[in-house]
Amino acid sequence: EKSHAIANHNNLINSGQRGNWPIVISTWDFVDAVEIAYDTIVKTNDSLEAVVSGCSFCEYNPQFCGFSVGYGAKPDSVGEVTLDALVMYGPSHTAGAVGQLREIKNAIGVARAVMEHTTHTLLVGESATEFALQMGFKRTSLDSP
C-alpha cells in the first residue's frame, strides 16, 4: 500500500504540473514524520510549518522514531532526559534553537518560538525552559513512555 506522501507525489506528477513541487528529505528512516511533513507542505505551502510538524510528531511519538528523538530518549551525561532542537528558515535567514530543554516535550516548537519571538538564536538550560513556559508550552515529564 502506498503511503500518503508517495500518493500525493504521484498525484502531482500525474496532474501534469511541472517545475516546483514539494520534497521532504530526512536523514533517518522516520517514514511517518516525513509523510506528515509532506502532507503539511502540500496543504499549507509553508516549509517551516512542514518541518515543525514532522519533528513534532517524533517528539510526541518517539516509538516511531527509534526513541532517539523526543521524550524517553537517551539521557544526558547526568542521567536526565533533556532535549535540543534547531530550526532554520531560509527565506528570512533566521534560526532558533534550544539546548538542554527540561520538562518540555515540544523542543522544535520552542526553537521556532525562539526564532520568531526573540532576538536570540539559542537558549539553553533553565533559560530555555523558562522561556518555553512563558510562551505557553506545558511542563511534563520527559521520562520513557
Coordinates of N, CA, C and O in Angstrom, one line a residue:
E1 N 0.8 -1.2 0.0 CA 0.0 0.0 0.0 C 0.9 1.2 0.0 O 1.8 1.3 0.8
K2 N 0.6 2.2 -0.9 CA 1.4 3.4 -1.0 C 1.1 4.3 0.2 O 0.0 4.4 0.7
S3 N 2.1 5.0 0.6 CA 1.9 6.0 1.7 C 1.2 7.2 1.1 O 1.1 7.4 -0.1
H4 N 0.7 8.1 2.0 CA 0.0 9.3 1.6 C 1.0 10.2 0.8 O 0.7 10.8 -0.2
A5 N 2.3 10.2 1.4 CA 3.3 11.1 0.7 C 3.6 10.7 -0.7 O 3.6 11.5 -1.6
I6 N 3.7 9.4 -0.9 CA 4.0 8.9 -2.2 C 2.8 9.1 -3.1 O 2.9 9.5 -4.3
A7 N 1.6 8.8 -2.6 CA 0.4 9.0 -3.4 C 0.2 10.5 -3.8 O -0.1 10.8 -4.9
N8 N 0.5 11.4 -2.8 CA 0.4 12.8 -3.1 C 1.4 13.2 -4.2 O 1.1 14.0 -5.1
H9 N 2.6 12.7 -4.1 CA 3.7 13.0 -5.0 C 3.2 12.5 -6.4 O 3.4 13.3 -7.4
N10 N 2.7 11.3 -6.5 CA 2.3 10.8 -7.8 C 1.1 11.6 -8.4 O 1.1 11.8 -9.6
N11 N 0.2 12.0 -7.5 CA -0.9 12.9 -8.0 C -0.4 14.2 -8.6 O -0.9 14.6 -9.6
L12 N 0.6 14.8 -8.0 CA 1.2 16.0 -8.5 C 1.8 15.7 -9.9 O 1.7 16.5 -10.8
I13 N 2.6 14.7 -10.0 CA 3.3 14.4 -11.2 C 2.2 14.0 -12.3 O 2.3 14.5 -13.4
N14 N 1.3 13.2 -12.0 CA 0.2 12.8 -13.0 C -0.7 13.9 -13.4 O -1.4 13.8 -14.4
S15 N -0.8 15.0 -12.6 CA -1.6 16.1 -12.9 C -1.0 17.0 -14.0 O -1.7 17.9 -14.5
G16 N 0.2 16.7 -14.4 CA 0.8 17.5 -15.4 C 1.6 18.7 -14.9 O 2.1 19.5 -15.7
Q17 N 1.6 18.9 -13.6 CA 2.3 20.0 -13.0 C 3.8 19.8 -13.3 O 4.3 18.8 -13.1
R18 N 4.4 20.9 -13.7 CA 5.9 20.8 -13.9 C 6.6 21.8 -13.0 O 6.0 22.8 -12.6
G19 N 7.8 21.6 -12.8 CA 8.6 22.6 -12.0 C 8.6 22.3 -10.5 O 9.0 21.2 -10.1
N20 N 8.2 23.3 -9.8 CA 8.3 23.2 -8.3 C 7.2 22.4 -7.7 O 6.1 22.7 -7.8
W21 N 7.6 21.3 -7.1 CA 6.7 20.5 -6.2 C 7.5 20.2 -5.0 O 8.7 20.1 -5.0
P22 N 6.8 20.0 -3.9 CA 7.5 19.8 -2.6 C 8.2 18.5 -2.5 O 7.8 17.4 -3.0
I23 N 9.3 18.5 -1.8 CA 10.2 17.4 -1.5 C 10.5 17.5 0.0 O 10.8 18.5 0.5
V24 N 10.4 16.3 0.7 CA 10.8 16.3 2.1 C 11.8 15.2 2.2 O 11.7 14.1 1.7
I25 N 13.0 15.6 2.7 CA 14.1 14.7 2.9 C 14.4 14.6 4.4 O 14.5 15.5 5.1
S26 N 14.7 13.3 4.8 CA 15.0 13.0 6.2 C 16.3 12.3 6.2 O 16.5 11.4 5.4
T27 N 17.1 12.5 7.2 CA 18.3 11.8 7.4 C 18.0 10.4 7.8 O 18.7 9.4 7.4
W28 N 17.0 10.2 8.7 CA 16.7 8.9 9.2 C 15.4 8.3 8.6 O 14.7 9.1 7.9
D29 N 15.2 7.1 8.8 CA 14.0 6.4 8.2 C 12.8 6.6 9.1 O 12.2 5.6 9.5
F30 N 12.4 7.8 9.3 CA 11.2 8.1 10.1 C 10.0 8.4 9.2 O 9.6 9.6 9.0
V31 N 9.5 7.4 8.5 CA 8.5 7.5 7.5 C 7.3 8.3 7.9 O 6.9 9.2 7.1
D32 N 6.8 8.0 9.0 CA 5.6 8.7 9.5 C 5.8 10.2 9.6 O 5.0 11.0 9.2
A33 N 6.9 10.6 10.1 CA 7.3 12.1 10.3 C 7.4 12.7 8.9 O 7.0 13.8 8.7
V34 N 8.1 12.0 8.0 CA 8.2 12.5 6.6 C 6.9 12.7 5.9 O 6.6 13.7 5.3
E35 N 6.0 11.7 6.1 CA 4.7 11.8 5.5 C 3.9 13.0 6.1 O 3.2 13.7 5.3
I36 N 4.0 13.2 7.4 CA 3.3 14.3 8.0 C 3.8 15.6 7.5 O 3.1 16.6 7.1
A37 N 5.1 15.7 7.4 CA 5.8 17.0 6.8 C 5.4 17.2 5.4 O 5.0 18.3 5.0
Y38 N 5.3 16.1 4.6 CA 4.9 16.3 3.2 C 3.5 16.7 3.1 O 3.2 17.6 2.3
D39 N 2.6 16.0 3.8 CA 1.2 16.4 3.8 C 1.0 17.9 4.2 O 0.2 18.6 3.6
T40 N 1.8 18.3 5.2 CA 1.6 19.7 5.7 C 2.1 20.7 4.6 O 1.4 21.7 4.4
I41 N 3.2 20.4 3.9 CA 3.6 21.4 2.9 C 2.7 21.4 1.7 O 2.5 22.4 1.1
V42 N 2.1 20.2 1.4 CA 1.2 20.2 0.3 C -0.1 21.0 0.6 O -0.6 21.8 -0.2
K43 N -0.5 20.9 1.9 CA -1.8 21.6 2.3 C -1.5 23.1 2.5 O -2.4 23.9 2.3
T44 N -0.4 23.4 3.1 CA -0.2 24.8 3.5 C 0.8 25.6 2.7 O 0.8 26.8 2.8
N45 N 1.6 24.9 1.9 CA 2.7 25.6 1.2 C 3.7 26.3 2.1 O 4.3 27.3 1.7
D46 N 3.8 25.9 3.3 CA 4.6 26.5 4.3 C 5.7 25.5 4.8 O 5.4 24.6 5.5
S47 N 6.9 25.7 4.3 CA 8.0 24.8 4.6 C 8.4 24.8 6.0 O 8.7 23.7 6.6
L48 N 8.3 25.9 6.7 CA 8.6 25.9 8.1 C 7.6 25.1 8.9 O 8.0 24.3 9.8
E49 N 6.3 25.3 8.6 CA 5.3 24.5 9.3 C 5.5 23.0 9.0 O 5.2 22.2 9.9
A50 N 5.9 22.7 7.8 CA 6.1 21.3 7.5 C 7.2 20.6 8.3 O 7.0 19.5 8.8
V51 N 8.3 21.3 8.4 CA 9.4 20.8 9.2 C 9.0 20.7 10.7 O 9.3 19.6 11.3
V52 N 8.4 21.7 11.2 CA 8.0 21.7 12.6 C 7.0 20.5 12.9 O 7.0 19.8 13.9
S53 N 6.0 20.3 11.9 CA 5.0 19.3 12.1 C 5.7 17.9 12.1 O 5.3 17.0 12.9
G54 N 6.6 17.7 11.2 CA 7.3 16.4 11.1 C 8.1 16.1 12.4 O 8.1 15.0 13.0
C55 N 8.9 17.1 12.8 CA 9.7 17.0 14.0 C 8.8 16.8 15.3 O 9.2 16.0 16.1
S56 N 7.8 17.5 15.3 CA 6.9 17.4 16.5 C 6.3 16.0 16.6 O 6.1 15.5 17.7
F57 N 6.0 15.4 15.5 CA 5.5 14.0 15.5 C 6.5 13.1 16.2 O 6.1 12.3 17.1
C58 N 7.7 13.2 15.9 CA 8.8 12.4 16.6 C 8.9 12.7 18.0 O 9.0 11.8 18.9
E59 N 8.8 14.0 18.4 CA 8.9 14.4 19.8 C 7.8 13.8 20.6 O 8.0 13.4 21.8
Y60 N 6.6 13.8 20.1 CA 5.4 13.2 20.8 C 5.2 11.7 20.7 O 4.5 11.1 21.4
N61 N 5.9 11.1 19.7 CA 5.7 9.7 19.4 C 7.1 9.0 19.2 O 7.4 8.6 18.1
P62 N 7.9 9.1 20.2 CA 9.3 8.6 20.0 C 9.4 7.1 19.5 O 10.4 6.7 18.9
Q63 N 8.3 6.3 19.8 CA 8.4 4.9 19.4 C 8.4 4.8 17.9 O 8.9 3.7 17.4
F64 N 8.0 5.8 17.2 CA 8.0 5.7 15.7 C 9.3 6.3 15.2 O 9.5 6.3 13.9
C65 N 10.2 6.8 16.0 CA 11.4 7.5 15.6 C 12.6 6.9 16.3 O 13.5 7.7 16.7
G66 N 12.6 5.7 16.6 CA 13.7 5.0 17.2 C 14.1 5.4 18.6 O 15.2 5.1 19.1
F67 N 13.2 6.0 19.3 CA 13.5 6.5 20.7 C 14.7 7.3 20.8 O 15.4 7.4 21.8
S68 N 15.2 7.9 19.7 CA 16.3 8.8 19.7 C 16.0 10.3 19.7 O 16.8 11.1 19.8
V69 N 14.7 10.5 19.5 CA 14.2 11.9 19.4 C 13.0 12.0 20.4 O 12.2 11.1 20.4
G70 N 12.9 13.1 21.1 CA 11.8 13.3 22.0 C 11.9 12.7 23.4 O 12.9 12.2 23.8
Y71 N 10.8 12.8 24.1 CA 10.8 12.3 25.4 C 11.1 10.8 25.5 O 10.8 10.1 24.5
G72 N 11.7 10.4 26.5 CA 12.1 9.0 26.6 C 13.4 8.6 25.9 O 13.8 7.5 25.8
A73 N 14.0 9.7 25.3 CA 15.2 9.5 24.5 C 16.4 9.2 25.5 O 16.3 9.1 26.7
K74 N 17.6 9.2 24.9 CA 18.8 8.9 25.7 C 19.0 10.1 26.7 O 19.0 11.2 26.3
P75 N 19.3 9.7 27.9 CA 19.6 10.7 28.9 C 21.0 11.4 28.7 O 21.8 10.9 28.0
D76 N 21.1 12.6 29.3 CA 22.4 13.3 29.1 C 23.5 12.8 30.1 O 23.3 11.7 30.7
S77 N 24.5 13.5 30.2 CA 25.7 13.0 31.0 C 25.4 12.8 32.5 O 26.1 12.1 33.2
V78 N 24.3 13.4 33.0 CA 24.0 13.2 34.4 C 22.7 12.4 34.6 O 22.2 12.3 35.6
G79 N 22.3 11.7 33.5 CA 21.2 10.8 33.6 C 19.8 11.4 33.4 O 18.8 10.7 33.6
E80 N 19.7 12.6 33.0 CA 18.4 13.3 32.8 C 18.1 13.4 31.3 O 19.0 13.7 30.5
V81 N 16.9 13.2 30.9 CA 16.5 13.4 29.6 C 16.3 14.9 29.4 O 15.4 15.5 30.0
T82 N 17.0 15.4 28.5 CA 16.9 16.8 28.1 C 16.8 16.8 26.6 O 17.3 15.9 25.9
L83 N 16.2 17.9 26.0 CA 16.0 17.9 24.6 C 16.7 19.1 24.0 O 16.9 20.2 24.6
D84 N 17.1 18.9 22.7 CA 17.8 20.0 21.9 C 17.0 20.1 20.6 O 16.5 19.1 20.1
A85 N 16.9 21.3 20.0 CA 16.3 21.4 18.7 C 16.8 22.7 18.1 O 17.2 23.7 18.7
L86 N 16.9 22.6 16.7 CA 17.3 23.8 15.9 C 16.4 23.8 14.7 O 16.1 22.8 14.1
V87 N 15.9 25.0 14.4 CA 15.2 25.2 13.2 C 15.7 26.4 12.5 O 16.1 27.4 13.1
M88 N 15.9 26.3 11.2 CA 16.3 27.5 10.3 C 15.3 27.7 9.3 O 14.7 26.8 8.7
Y89 N 15.1 29.0 8.9 CA 14.2 29.3 7.9 C 14.9 30.2 6.8 O 15.2 31.3 7.0
G90 N 15.1 29.6 5.6 CA 15.8 30.2 4.6 C 15.3 31.5 4.1 O 16.1 32.4 3.9
P91 N 14.0 31.6 3.8 CA 13.6 32.9 3.2 C 13.9 34.1 4.1 O 14.1 35.2 3.6
S92 N 13.9 34.0 5.4 CA 14.1 35.1 6.3 C 15.6 35.1 6.9 O 16.0 36.0 7.6
H93 N 16.3 34.0 6.5 CA 17.7 33.8 7.1 C 17.7 33.9 8.6 O 18.6 34.6 9.2
T94 N 16.7 33.3 9.2 CA 16.6 33.3 10.7 C 16.8 31.9 11.2 O 16.6 30.9 10.5
A95 N 17.1 31.8 12.5 CA 17.2 30.5 13.1 C 16.8 30.6 14.6 O 16.9 31.7 15.2
G96 N 16.4 29.5 15.2 CA 16.1 29.5 16.6 C 16.5 28.1 17.1 O 16.4 27.1 16.4
A97 N 17.0 28.0 18.3 CA 17.4 26.8 18.9 C 17.3 26.8 20.4 O 17.3 27.8 21.0
V98 N 17.1 25.5 20.9 CA 17.2 25.3 22.4 C 18.1 24.2 22.7 O 18.2 23.2 21.8
G99 N 18.7 24.2 23.8 CA 19.6 23.1 24.2 C 19.3 22.8 25.7 O 19.0 23.7 26.5
Q100 N 19.4 21.6 26.0 CA 19.2 21.1 27.4 C 17.9 21.6 28.0 O 17.8 22.0 29.1
L101 N 16.9 21.5 27.1 CA 15.5 21.9 27.5 C 14.9 20.8 28.4 O 15.0 19.6 28.1
R102 N 14.4 21.2 29.5 CA 13.9 20.2 30.5 C 12.4 20.3 30.6 O 11.8 21.4 30.6
E103 N 11.8 19.1 30.7 CA 10.3 19.0 31.0 C 9.4 19.7 30.0 O 8.3 20.1 30.3
I104 N 9.8 19.8 28.8 CA 9.0 20.3 27.7 C 9.2 19.4 26.5 O 10.3 19.2 26.0
K105 N 8.1 18.8 26.1 CA 8.2 17.8 25.0 C 8.4 18.3 23.6 O 9.1 17.7 22.8
N106 N 7.9 19.5 23.4 CA 8.0 20.1 22.0 C 9.1 21.0 21.8 O 9.0 22.2 21.6
A107 N 10.3 20.4 21.8 CA 11.6 21.2 21.6 C 11.6 22.0 20.3 O 12.0 23.2 20.3
I108 N 11.1 21.4 19.2 CA 11.2 22.1 17.9 C 10.2 23.3 18.0 O 10.5 24.3 17.4
G109 N 9.1 23.2 18.7 CA 8.2 24.3 18.8 C 8.8 25.4 19.6 O 8.6 26.6 19.3
V110 N 9.5 25.1 20.6 CA 10.2 26.1 21.4 C 11.3 26.8 20.6 O 11.5 28.0 20.6
A111 N 12.1 26.0 19.8 CA 13.1 26.5 18.9 C 12.5 27.5 17.9 O 13.0 28.6 17.7
R112 N 11.3 27.2 17.4 CA 10.6 28.1 16.5 C 10.2 29.4 17.2 O 10.3 30.5 16.7
A113 N 9.7 29.2 18.4 CA 9.4 30.4 19.2 C 10.6 31.3 19.5 O 10.4 32.5 19.5
V114 N 11.7 30.7 19.8 CA 13.0 31.5 19.9 C 13.2 32.3 18.7 O 13.5 33.5 18.7
M115 N 13.1 31.7 17.5 CA 13.3 32.3 16.2 C 12.3 33.5 16.0 O 12.7 34.5 15.5
E116 N 11.1 33.2 16.3 CA 10.0 34.2 15.9 C 9.7 35.2 17.0 O 9.2 36.3 16.6
H117 N 10.1 35.0 18.2 CA 9.7 35.9 19.3 C 10.8 36.5 20.1 O 10.6 37.2 21.1
T118 N 12.1 36.2 19.7 CA 13.2 36.8 20.5 C 14.2 37.3 19.5 O 14.2 37.1 18.3
T119 N 15.2 38.1 20.0 CA 16.4 38.5 19.2 C 17.5 37.5 19.3 O 18.6 37.7 18.7
H120 N 17.3 36.4 20.1 CA 18.3 35.4 20.3 C 18.2 34.3 19.2 O 17.2 34.2 18.5
T121 N 19.3 33.5 19.1 CA 19.3 32.3 18.3 C 19.2 31.1 19.1 O 18.6 30.1 18.7
L122 N 19.8 31.1 20.3 CA 19.9 29.9 21.1 C 19.6 30.2 22.6 O 20.2 31.2 23.1
L123 N 18.8 29.4 23.2 CA 18.6 29.5 24.6 C 18.9 28.1 25.2 O 18.5 27.1 24.5
V124 N 19.5 28.0 26.3 CA 20.0 26.8 26.9 C 19.6 26.6 28.3 O 19.5 27.6 29.1
G125 N 19.3 25.4 28.7 CA 19.1 25.1 30.1 C 17.8 25.7 30.7 O 16.8 25.8 30.1
E126 N 18.0 26.2 31.9 CA 16.9 26.8 32.6 C 16.3 28.0 31.9 O 15.0 28.2 31.9
S127 N 17.1 28.8 31.2 CA 16.6 29.9 30.3 C 15.7 29.4 29.2 O 14.6 30.0 29.0
A128 N 16.0 28.3 28.6 CA 15.2 27.7 27.6 C 13.8 27.2 28.2 O 12.8 27.4 27.6
T129 N 13.9 26.5 29.3 CA 12.7 26.0 29.9 C 11.8 27.1 30.4 O 10.6 27.1 30.2
E130 N 12.3 28.2 31.0 CA 11.5 29.3 31.5 C 10.9 30.0 30.3 O 9.7 30.4 30.3
F131 N 11.6 30.2 29.2 CA 11.1 30.8 28.0 C 9.9 30.0 27.5 O 8.9 30.5 27.1
A132 N 10.1 28.7 27.4 CA 9.0 27.8 26.9 C 7.8 27.9 27.7 O 6.7 28.0 27.2
L133 N 7.9 28.0 29.1 CA 6.8 28.1 29.9 C 6.1 29.5 29.7 O 4.9 29.6 29.7
Q134 N 6.9 30.5 29.5 CA 6.3 31.9 29.3 C 5.6 31.9 28.0 O 4.6 32.6 27.8
M135 N 6.0 31.1 27.0 CA 5.3 31.0 25.7 C 4.1 30.1 25.7 O 3.5 29.9 24.7
G136 N 3.8 29.4 26.8 CA 2.6 28.6 26.9 C 2.8 27.1 26.7 O 1.9 26.4 26.7
F137 N 4.1 26.7 26.6 CA 4.3 25.3 26.5 C 4.1 24.6 27.9 O 4.4 25.3 28.9
K138 N 3.7 23.4 27.9 CA 3.3 22.8 29.2 C 4.5 22.0 29.7 O 5.2 21.2 29.0
R139 N 4.7 22.1 31.0 CA 5.7 21.3 31.7 C 5.2 19.8 31.8 O 4.1 19.6 32.2
T140 N 6.1 18.9 31.5 CA 5.7 17.5 31.6 C 7.0 16.6 31.6 O 8.0 17.0 31.3
S141 N 6.8 15.4 32.1 CA 7.9 14.5 32.3 C 8.5 14.1 30.9 O 7.7 13.9 29.9
L142 N 9.8 14.0 30.8 CA 10.5 13.5 29.6 C 10.9 12.1 29.8 O 11.7 11.6 29.0
D143 N 10.5 11.4 30.9 CA 10.9 10.0 31.1 C 10.3 9.1 30.0 O 9.3 9.5 29.4
S144 N 10.7 7.9 30.0 CA 10.3 7.0 29.0 C 8.8 6.8 29.0 O 8.2 6.8 30.1
P145 N 8.2 6.6 27.8 CA 6.7 6.5 27.8 C 6.3 5.1 28.3 O 7.0 4.2 28.4

